Short mmCIF file of C-alpha atoms in Angstrom, two decimals:
data_model
loop_
_atom_site.label_atom_id
_atom_site.label_comp_id
_atom_site.label_asym_id
_atom_site.label_seq_id
_atom_site.Cartn_x
_atom_site.Cartn_y
_atom_site.Cartn_z
CA MET A 1 -94.42 7.52 20.54
CA HIS A 2 -96.34 4.90 18.57
CA PRO A 3 -97.98 2.15 20.51
CA TYR A 4 -95.99 -0.56 21.89
CA ALA A 5 -96.71 -4.00 23.31
CA ASP A 6 -97.09 -3.57 27.41
CA SER A 7 -93.94 -5.20 29.15
CA THR A 8 -95.37 -5.50 32.49
CA LEU A 9 -95.76 -9.32 32.73
CA SER A 10 -92.23 -9.65 31.12
CA LEU A 11 -90.60 -7.28 34.01
CA LEU A 12 -92.38 -9.66 36.36
CA SER A 13 -91.26 -12.73 34.96
CA ARG A 14 -87.68 -11.95 33.93
CA GLY A 15 -86.61 -9.31 36.67
CA TYR A 16 -83.08 -8.02 36.30
CA ALA A 17 -82.93 -9.85 32.89
CA TRP A 18 -85.76 -7.78 31.55
CA ALA A 19 -83.82 -4.47 30.53
CA PRO A 20 -80.87 -6.32 29.02
CA ALA A 21 -83.27 -8.44 26.96
CA LEU A 22 -85.23 -5.36 25.75
CA ARG A 23 -82.04 -3.49 24.51
CA ARG A 24 -80.63 -6.66 22.85
CA ARG A 25 -83.94 -6.59 21.01
CA HIS A 26 -83.28 -3.21 19.72
CA GLY A 27 -79.64 -3.42 18.96
CA ASN A 28 -78.41 -2.12 22.23
CA ALA A 29 -80.15 1.34 21.59
CA GLN A 30 -79.48 3.99 24.06
CA ALA A 31 -83.51 4.81 24.03
CA ILE A 32 -85.99 2.01 23.96
CA PRO A 33 -89.79 3.09 23.86
CA THR A 34 -92.23 0.21 25.56
CA ARG A 35 -95.13 0.31 27.87
CA LEU A 36 -95.57 -0.63 31.72
CA LEU A 37 -98.54 -0.69 33.66
CA GLY A 38 -100.38 0.32 30.40
CA ARG A 39 -98.40 3.88 30.13
CA PRO A 40 -96.08 4.85 27.63
CA ALA A 41 -92.58 4.35 28.83
CA VAL A 42 -88.88 4.67 27.25
CA LEU A 43 -85.60 2.80 28.94
CA LEU A 44 -82.68 4.99 28.62
CA HIS A 45 -79.06 3.78 28.77
CA GLY A 46 -75.61 5.44 29.19
CA PRO A 47 -73.70 8.16 30.16
CA GLU A 48 -75.99 10.77 28.51
CA ALA A 49 -79.13 9.02 29.96
CA VAL A 50 -77.84 9.60 33.37
CA ASP A 51 -77.48 13.48 32.81
CA PHE A 52 -80.64 13.62 31.22
CA PHE A 53 -82.50 11.60 33.79
CA TYR A 54 -81.26 13.70 36.82
CA ASP A 55 -81.98 17.01 35.10
CA GLU A 56 -84.96 18.19 36.87
CA ARG A 57 -85.77 20.17 33.84
CA HIS A 58 -86.46 16.78 32.06
CA VAL A 59 -87.67 14.35 34.48
CA LEU A 60 -90.07 14.62 37.55
CA ARG A 61 -90.68 12.19 40.38
CA HIS A 62 -93.96 13.40 41.49
CA GLY A 63 -96.70 10.78 40.49
CA ALA A 64 -93.99 8.37 38.89
CA LEU A 65 -93.82 5.71 41.50
CA PRO A 66 -96.73 3.54 41.54
CA GLY A 67 -98.97 3.17 44.69
CA PRO A 68 -97.91 -0.21 45.45
CA VAL A 69 -94.18 0.89 45.79
CA LEU A 70 -95.10 3.71 47.97
CA ASP A 71 -96.95 1.51 50.23
CA THR A 72 -94.18 -0.63 50.79
CA LEU A 73 -91.03 0.65 49.79
CA PHE A 74 -91.02 4.62 50.55
CA GLY A 75 -94.09 5.61 51.96
CA GLN A 76 -96.88 7.86 50.82
CA GLY A 77 -95.78 11.47 50.80
CA ALA A 78 -92.03 10.47 50.92
CA VAL A 79 -89.28 13.10 49.86
CA HIS A 80 -88.63 10.49 46.82
CA THR A 81 -92.05 12.00 45.42
CA LEU A 82 -91.09 15.42 45.63
CA ASP A 83 -89.84 18.04 43.21
CA GLY A 84 -88.17 21.56 43.27
CA GLU A 85 -87.75 23.74 46.04
CA THR A 86 -90.36 21.09 48.17
CA HIS A 87 -87.78 18.61 47.62
CA ARG A 88 -84.92 20.44 48.43
CA VAL A 89 -86.32 21.81 51.74
CA ARG A 90 -87.50 18.44 52.74
CA LYS A 91 -84.12 16.65 51.59
CA GLU A 92 -82.09 19.00 53.67
CA LEU A 93 -83.56 17.35 56.56
CA PHE A 94 -81.56 14.16 55.62
CA THR A 95 -78.51 15.99 54.25
CA SER A 96 -78.15 17.97 57.43
CA HIS A 97 -77.90 14.71 59.44
CA LEU A 98 -76.86 11.94 57.20
CA MET A 99 -74.04 13.42 55.29
CA THR A 100 -71.94 15.05 58.00
CA PRO A 101 -68.62 13.23 58.24
CA ASP A 102 -69.00 13.01 62.14
CA GLY A 103 -72.38 11.43 61.94
CA VAL A 104 -71.16 8.99 59.27
CA LYS A 105 -68.03 7.84 61.40
CA SER A 106 -70.46 7.43 64.40
CA LEU A 107 -72.98 5.22 62.68
CA GLY A 108 -70.31 3.19 61.26
CA ARG A 109 -68.71 2.74 64.72
CA LEU A 110 -72.03 1.65 66.03
CA ALA A 111 -72.52 -0.66 63.42
CA ARG A 112 -69.56 -2.52 63.86
CA GLU A 113 -69.87 -2.68 67.53
CA HIS A 114 -73.22 -4.26 67.07
CA TRP A 115 -72.45 -6.59 64.50
CA LEU A 116 -69.39 -7.74 66.74
CA ARG A 117 -71.66 -8.37 69.80
CA THR A 118 -74.26 -10.21 67.34
CA ALA A 119 -71.18 -12.35 66.27
CA ASP A 120 -70.01 -13.02 69.46
CA GLY A 121 -73.33 -14.36 70.77
CA LEU A 122 -73.37 -16.76 67.31
CA ARG A 123 -70.15 -18.23 68.13
CA GLY A 124 -69.77 -21.91 67.83
CA GLY A 125 -72.90 -22.37 65.84
CA GLU A 126 -74.34 -21.74 62.22
CA ALA A 127 -76.45 -18.19 61.46
CA VAL A 128 -77.93 -16.81 58.35
CA LEU A 129 -75.58 -13.91 57.55
CA PHE A 130 -78.20 -11.83 56.05
CA ASP A 131 -80.59 -12.10 58.76
CA GLU A 132 -78.04 -11.41 61.75
CA MET A 133 -76.64 -8.61 59.98
CA ALA A 134 -79.93 -6.96 59.55
CA VAL A 135 -80.47 -7.24 63.24
CA ALA A 136 -77.40 -5.52 63.95
CA LEU A 137 -77.81 -2.67 61.56
CA ALA A 138 -81.19 -2.30 63.04
CA GLY A 139 -79.65 -1.88 66.67
CA ALA A 140 -76.96 0.20 65.46
CA VAL A 141 -79.27 2.83 63.63
CA CYS A 142 -82.01 2.91 66.61
CA GLU A 143 -79.18 3.78 68.90
CA TRP A 144 -77.57 6.38 66.42
CA SER A 145 -80.76 8.14 65.57
CA GLY A 146 -82.51 8.36 69.01
CA VAL A 147 -85.49 6.03 68.83
CA HIS A 148 -85.88 3.64 71.51
CA CYS A 149 -85.93 -0.11 70.58
CA ALA A 150 -85.40 -2.51 73.15
CA PRO A 151 -82.61 -5.04 72.51
CA GLY A 152 -83.71 -8.76 71.48
CA GLY A 153 -87.19 -9.21 70.23
CA GLU A 154 -88.18 -5.47 69.37
CA VAL A 155 -84.68 -5.08 67.39
CA ARG A 156 -85.25 -8.16 65.68
CA ARG A 157 -88.93 -7.17 64.66
CA LEU A 158 -87.70 -3.73 63.28
CA ALA A 159 -84.98 -5.43 61.16
CA GLN A 160 -87.44 -7.93 59.88
CA ASP A 161 -90.04 -5.15 59.06
CA CYS A 162 -87.50 -2.97 57.38
CA VAL A 163 -86.27 -6.11 55.28
CA ALA A 164 -89.83 -6.81 54.38
CA MET A 165 -90.60 -3.69 53.17
CA VAL A 166 -87.52 -3.81 50.67
CA ASP A 167 -88.17 -7.28 49.81
CA GLY A 168 -91.91 -6.89 48.71
CA PHE A 169 -92.00 -3.84 46.98
CA ALA A 170 -91.56 -5.24 43.46
CA THR A 171 -93.85 -8.12 43.38
CA PRO A 172 -97.22 -9.09 43.80
CA GLY A 173 -98.53 -11.74 46.13
CA PRO A 174 -97.64 -12.63 49.92
CA ARG A 175 -94.32 -10.86 49.79
CA HIS A 176 -95.92 -7.67 48.92
CA TRP A 177 -98.74 -7.86 51.38
CA LYS A 178 -96.11 -8.90 54.10
CA ALA A 179 -94.30 -5.57 53.13
CA ARG A 180 -97.39 -3.42 53.60
CA ARG A 181 -98.42 -5.08 56.83
CA ALA A 182 -94.74 -4.27 58.07
CA ARG A 183 -94.68 -0.48 56.82
CA SER A 184 -98.25 0.09 58.81
CA ARG A 185 -96.80 -1.70 61.88
CA GLN A 186 -93.74 0.78 61.99
CA GLU A 187 -95.32 3.79 60.72
CA HIS A 188 -97.71 3.41 63.63
CA HIS A 189 -95.07 2.79 66.25
CA LEU A 190 -92.79 5.65 64.84
CA GLY A 191 -95.83 8.24 64.32
CA GLN A 192 -96.36 7.70 68.23
CA ALA A 193 -92.79 8.25 68.96
CA ILE A 194 -93.02 11.57 67.00
CA ALA A 195 -96.02 12.65 68.95
CA ASP A 196 -94.30 11.93 72.11
CA ILE A 197 -91.44 14.30 71.26
CA ARG A 198 -93.94 16.93 70.30
CA GLU A 199 -95.86 16.72 73.45
CA GLY A 200 -92.77 16.92 75.56
CA THR A 201 -93.02 13.37 77.13
CA ALA A 202 -89.84 12.26 75.43
CA GLY A 203 -86.64 13.60 74.13
CA SER A 204 -83.15 14.73 74.86
CA PRO A 205 -82.14 16.69 78.07
CA ALA A 206 -81.95 20.33 77.64
CA GLY A 207 -78.52 21.51 76.09
CA MET A 208 -77.98 18.08 74.10
CA LYS A 209 -77.79 18.25 70.19
CA PRO A 210 -81.03 16.95 68.98
CA THR A 211 -81.35 13.43 67.53
CA VAL A 212 -82.28 12.52 64.27
CA LEU A 213 -85.63 11.39 65.49
CA GLU A 214 -86.02 14.87 67.29
CA ALA A 215 -85.04 16.89 64.02
CA VAL A 216 -87.61 15.05 62.16
CA ALA A 217 -90.45 15.79 64.70
CA ALA A 218 -89.08 19.34 64.36
CA HIS A 219 -88.54 19.62 60.47
CA ARG A 220 -90.55 22.38 59.05
CA GLU A 221 -91.70 22.28 55.30
CA VAL A 222 -91.50 25.35 52.73
CA ASP A 223 -94.57 26.81 54.24
CA GLY A 224 -93.32 26.58 57.60
CA SER A 225 -95.59 23.98 58.75
CA LEU A 226 -94.49 21.01 60.42
CA LEU A 227 -94.66 17.74 58.93
CA ASP A 228 -97.89 15.82 59.75
CA ARG A 229 -97.68 12.91 62.07
CA HIS A 230 -97.73 10.23 59.41
CA THR A 231 -95.49 11.93 57.01
CA ALA A 232 -92.57 12.49 59.86
CA ALA A 233 -93.33 8.66 60.69
CA VAL A 234 -92.58 7.88 56.87
CA GLU A 235 -89.55 10.08 56.80
CA PHE A 236 -88.05 8.59 59.94
CA LEU A 237 -88.48 5.29 58.36
CA ASN A 238 -86.57 6.39 55.36
CA VAL A 239 -83.59 6.65 57.59
CA LEU A 240 -83.97 3.33 59.47
CA ARG A 241 -85.25 1.24 56.38
CA PRO A 242 -82.28 2.03 54.05
CA THR A 243 -79.91 1.41 56.86
CA VAL A 244 -81.27 -1.92 57.59
CA ALA A 245 -81.25 -2.65 53.67
CA ILE A 246 -77.26 -2.40 53.75
CA THR A 247 -77.70 -6.24 54.76
CA TRP A 248 -78.25 -6.93 51.04
CA PHE A 249 -74.78 -5.47 50.39
CA THR A 250 -72.94 -6.77 53.22
CA THR A 251 -74.37 -10.38 52.02
CA PHE A 252 -73.29 -9.76 48.83
CA ALA A 253 -69.73 -8.58 50.38
CA ALA A 254 -69.51 -12.07 51.74
CA HIS A 255 -70.34 -13.62 48.65
CA ALA A 256 -67.48 -11.92 46.83
CA LEU A 257 -65.00 -12.52 49.83
CA HIS A 258 -66.13 -16.60 49.36
CA ARG A 259 -65.86 -16.25 45.54
CA PHE A 260 -62.46 -14.19 45.38
CA PRO A 261 -60.39 -15.08 48.49
CA GLY A 262 -57.62 -12.74 47.42
CA VAL A 263 -59.72 -10.06 47.93
CA GLY A 264 -59.94 -10.99 51.67
CA GLU A 265 -56.33 -10.75 51.94
CA GLU A 266 -55.81 -7.42 50.49
CA LEU A 267 -58.63 -6.33 53.06
CA ARG A 268 -56.77 -7.55 56.00
CA LYS A 269 -53.67 -5.84 54.72
CA ASP A 270 -55.73 -2.55 54.16
CA GLY A 271 -53.86 -0.15 56.73
CA ASP A 272 -56.18 2.94 55.94
CA GLY A 273 -59.46 1.61 54.54
CA ALA A 274 -58.76 2.57 51.12
CA TYR A 275 -58.97 -0.88 49.83
CA ALA A 276 -62.23 -1.48 51.77
CA ARG A 277 -63.88 1.60 50.35
CA ALA A 278 -62.83 0.35 46.98
CA PHE A 279 -64.23 -2.89 47.70
CA ALA A 280 -67.48 -1.29 48.77
CA HIS A 281 -67.57 0.40 45.46
CA GLU A 282 -67.11 -2.62 43.47
CA VAL A 283 -69.62 -4.56 45.31
CA ARG A 284 -72.30 -1.96 44.72
CA ARG A 285 -71.23 -1.99 40.91
CA SER A 286 -71.07 -5.52 40.17
CA TYR A 287 -74.02 -7.22 42.16
CA PRO A 288 -77.64 -6.59 41.13
CA PHE A 289 -79.83 -4.46 43.63
CA VAL A 290 -81.61 -1.78 41.65
CA PRO A 291 -82.36 -2.88 38.00
CA PHE A 292 -83.69 0.73 36.87
CA VAL A 293 -84.89 3.78 38.41
CA GLY A 294 -87.95 5.91 37.18
CA GLY A 295 -89.46 9.40 36.77
CA LEU A 296 -92.08 11.14 34.61
CA ALA A 297 -91.01 13.34 31.29
CA SER A 298 -91.83 17.11 32.61
CA ARG A 299 -92.66 18.09 28.94
CA ASP A 300 -92.35 17.16 25.51
CA LEU A 301 -88.82 16.24 25.10
CA SER A 302 -86.13 14.28 22.93
CA PHE A 303 -83.12 12.14 23.70
CA GLY A 304 -81.40 11.78 20.74
CA THR A 305 -83.69 10.89 17.90
CA GLN A 306 -86.21 9.50 20.33
CA GLU A 307 -89.19 11.52 21.16
CA VAL A 308 -90.28 11.64 24.79
CA PRO A 309 -93.81 13.13 25.09
CA GLU A 310 -94.97 14.83 28.30
CA GLY A 311 -95.95 12.44 30.90
CA THR A 312 -94.18 9.52 29.82
CA LEU A 313 -92.52 7.07 32.11
CA VAL A 314 -88.51 7.58 31.86
CA LEU A 315 -86.65 4.46 32.93
CA LEU A 316 -82.99 4.82 33.63
CA ASP A 317 -81.00 1.58 33.17
CA VAL A 318 -79.11 1.24 36.22
CA LEU A 319 -77.78 -2.45 36.19
CA GLY A 320 -77.01 -2.10 32.38
CA HIS A 321 -74.89 0.98 32.97
CA HIS A 322 -72.82 -1.08 35.43
CA ARG A 323 -72.46 -3.69 33.01
CA ASP A 324 -71.53 -1.75 29.94
CA PRO A 325 -68.08 -2.70 28.48
CA ALA A 326 -67.83 1.01 26.97
CA LEU A 327 -67.79 2.11 30.46
CA TRP A 328 -66.08 -0.45 32.53
CA PRO A 329 -63.19 -2.68 31.22
CA GLU A 330 -64.28 -6.29 31.85
CA PRO A 331 -67.45 -5.21 33.33
CA HIS A 332 -67.76 -8.87 34.51
CA CYS A 333 -64.55 -9.31 36.37
CA PHE A 334 -64.89 -8.24 40.10
CA ASP A 335 -61.74 -5.99 40.73
CA PRO A 336 -61.79 -3.31 43.38
CA ARG A 337 -58.66 -1.77 41.95
CA ARG A 338 -61.15 -0.09 39.83
CA PHE A 339 -61.84 2.40 42.54
CA LEU A 340 -58.37 2.58 44.28
CA GLY A 341 -57.21 6.18 44.91
CA ARG A 342 -60.04 7.77 43.47
CA GLU A 343 -64.04 8.06 43.82
CA PRO A 344 -66.44 7.61 41.10
CA GLY A 345 -67.77 10.48 39.58
CA PRO A 346 -71.55 11.63 39.94
CA GLY A 347 -72.65 9.98 36.53
CA GLU A 348 -70.27 7.01 36.92
CA LEU A 349 -71.43 4.57 39.70
CA ILE A 350 -75.17 4.91 40.03
CA PRO A 351 -76.67 2.39 42.22
CA GLN A 352 -78.27 4.99 44.55
CA GLY A 353 -78.87 7.55 41.91
CA GLY A 354 -76.78 9.92 39.99
CA GLY A 355 -76.32 13.92 39.90
CA ASP A 356 -75.88 16.03 43.01
CA ALA A 357 -76.70 14.28 46.34
CA ARG A 358 -77.48 17.45 48.28
CA THR A 359 -79.85 19.43 45.55
CA GLY A 360 -80.93 16.52 43.46
CA HIS A 361 -82.47 13.13 43.66
CA ARG A 362 -79.25 11.11 44.41
CA CYS A 363 -79.68 9.12 47.73
CA PRO A 364 -78.59 11.17 50.69
CA GLY A 365 -77.42 8.31 52.47
CA GLU A 366 -75.15 6.96 49.94
CA ASP A 367 -71.94 8.01 51.97
CA ILE A 368 -73.53 6.06 54.97
CA THR A 369 -73.94 2.90 52.77
CA VAL A 370 -70.44 3.39 51.52
CA HIS A 371 -68.90 3.60 54.86
CA LEU A 372 -70.89 0.86 56.60
CA LEU A 373 -70.37 -1.53 53.95
CA ALA A 374 -66.49 -0.71 53.83
CA THR A 375 -66.64 -1.13 57.69
CA LEU A 376 -68.82 -4.16 58.07
CA THR A 377 -66.72 -5.91 54.95
CA SER A 378 -63.27 -5.34 56.89
CA THR A 379 -64.93 -6.87 59.87
CA LEU A 380 -66.09 -9.92 57.93
CA ALA A 381 -62.77 -10.43 56.43
CA ASP A 382 -61.08 -10.43 60.13
CA LEU A 383 -63.32 -13.06 61.13
CA ASP A 384 -62.59 -16.57 60.06
CA LEU A 385 -65.85 -17.31 58.77
CA ASP A 386 -66.33 -20.81 57.69
CA MET A 387 -69.09 -21.36 55.01
CA PRO A 388 -70.75 -24.80 54.75
CA GLU A 389 -71.98 -26.33 51.59
CA GLN A 390 -75.13 -24.10 50.45
CA ASP A 391 -76.94 -22.72 47.44
CA LEU A 392 -75.00 -19.41 46.67
CA SER A 393 -76.85 -18.82 43.52
CA ILE A 394 -78.29 -15.25 42.89
CA PRO A 395 -81.54 -15.62 40.93
CA VAL A 396 -81.92 -12.97 38.46
CA THR A 397 -85.75 -13.15 38.35
CA ARG A 398 -86.11 -12.18 41.83
CA ILE A 399 -86.35 -8.38 42.55
CA PRO A 400 -84.51 -7.46 44.90
CA THR A 401 -82.34 -10.54 44.50
CA ARG A 402 -79.73 -12.15 47.33
CA PRO A 403 -77.98 -15.39 47.47
CA ARG A 404 -80.29 -18.05 47.97
CA SER A 405 -79.19 -19.46 51.11
CA GLY A 406 -78.68 -15.63 52.64
CA ILE A 407 -75.02 -17.11 53.12
CA THR A 408 -74.98 -19.44 55.94
CA VAL A 409 -71.89 -18.87 58.06
CA ARG A 410 -70.09 -20.72 60.94
CA ILE A 411 -68.47 -18.41 63.40
CA PRO A 412 -65.64 -20.07 65.51
CA ALA A 413 -66.01 -20.27 69.06
CA ARG A 414 -62.73 -18.32 69.80
CA SER A 415 -62.26 -15.18 68.09
CA THR A 416 -59.66 -14.97 65.09
CA GLU A 417 -59.82 -11.37 64.54
CA ARG A 418 -56.56 -9.90 63.28
CA ALA A 419 -56.90 -6.32 62.97
CA PRO A 420 -57.74 -3.42 65.57
CA ALA A 421 -61.11 -1.36 65.63
CA ARG A 422 -61.03 0.80 62.49
#
C-alpha cells in the first residue's frame, strides 16, 4: 500500500457519514485504502467482502481493537479479541447458554414482563422510552442470568452503566471517561459475584441447573484453567451489556412505528409473530448502529486488485452494505416484507456480524436480539402510546446514534393492550 492521508479526524467528525463519503470519493470501489490512528487500513464493501472478512485465514481479531474500545465496550481479554481454538472454546460459553431455543424464549418472556411492569408504573405521565426500556432489559437479564440486582436503584444503575459503556466507546471526552468508570464499577461488582460462587457462599441449590453466572464462573479455557476473576467478570458483562443495548433497537423500532403507522397495524394483526420478526430484521437493517467492524490482515493478501499487506487494519462497511441498492431494492424504504417468510442469509444482514454464529465471529447473542426486539416491538404496538412534539432527528455524526429525544412517550392511565401475551 502507498501512504494515504490519515482519516481518523474525518471519522470522528463525520461519524456514520465517513465511510459513504470515502467510497463516493473513490467511485464506490469495493476496496479503498486509507489510514486510521496512523496505521494502514482498507475499507471493504460488498458480499465478497463479507466472506473475505469473516474468513479467519484472512482476518484476525487479536490486536485489532484499540485499547479505548476494550476499556469501554468489550473489556480487556474479552472473547472478541481471540482467534482460533481459544476463541471457539471461549465462545462455546456463550453459545451453550445464549443460543438454546428455551433460553431465548425465557429471556424474551422476562423482558416482556419487566417492560410491562415498567410501563404500568409510568401510566398517566411522560417518560423517555430509551431510558426506561434499558432499565426493563437490565432487570430481565439479571433475573435470567442469575445475578442478584435489587429492583429500583441498583437495576437502574446497572442499566445506566451498560448504556454508558456503549455510548462512550467511539468518542473521546466526557462520554468516554463515563464509559470507563461504568465498566470499572461493574467489573468490580461482578468480579465479587464470581468470587462468591467459587468460594461457595452463593449459587443455586444442589440439583438445579446452573445459572449463566455460575457457568461463567466454572468455565475452563483450552488449557483447562478457570478464567481469572477479572476476565470472568468481563465475559459475564458481555452477557448483560449487549442485552441492555437492545434499548437502541427498541427505540429505533418506536421511531419506525411513529413514522410508518401502517406497520403498527400489521404488528397488531400478527398472529404467529412472523411479521414482528420481519420488522425486527428491517429495523436492524434500516437504522444506523454499527458503521463498520474491523480486524487485522493475517498475512499478505489481496482483495480483487487491492493488495492488503499483513497487519493492515481491515474494515468491513456494515452500514453501506445495508444501504446498497445492488443488494436491497429501494434500500431507503422501510419495508419489513423483505423478510416475511424467510430468514436472511449469513452474509446478507450483518448488523451483528457475518458468517457462522457458533464457530466464527458473528455475535452469539443475535438470536436473543432478534427475539427480544420482535417481542418488545409487538408490546409497543399493543400499547396506545402517545408521542408529544419532540426532536426525533437521528444525528449521523454521533456514534452510536439514536433519536435526539430518546423518544418521549405518554402512556395512558388505563391499559389499551389489544393482544394476548406472546
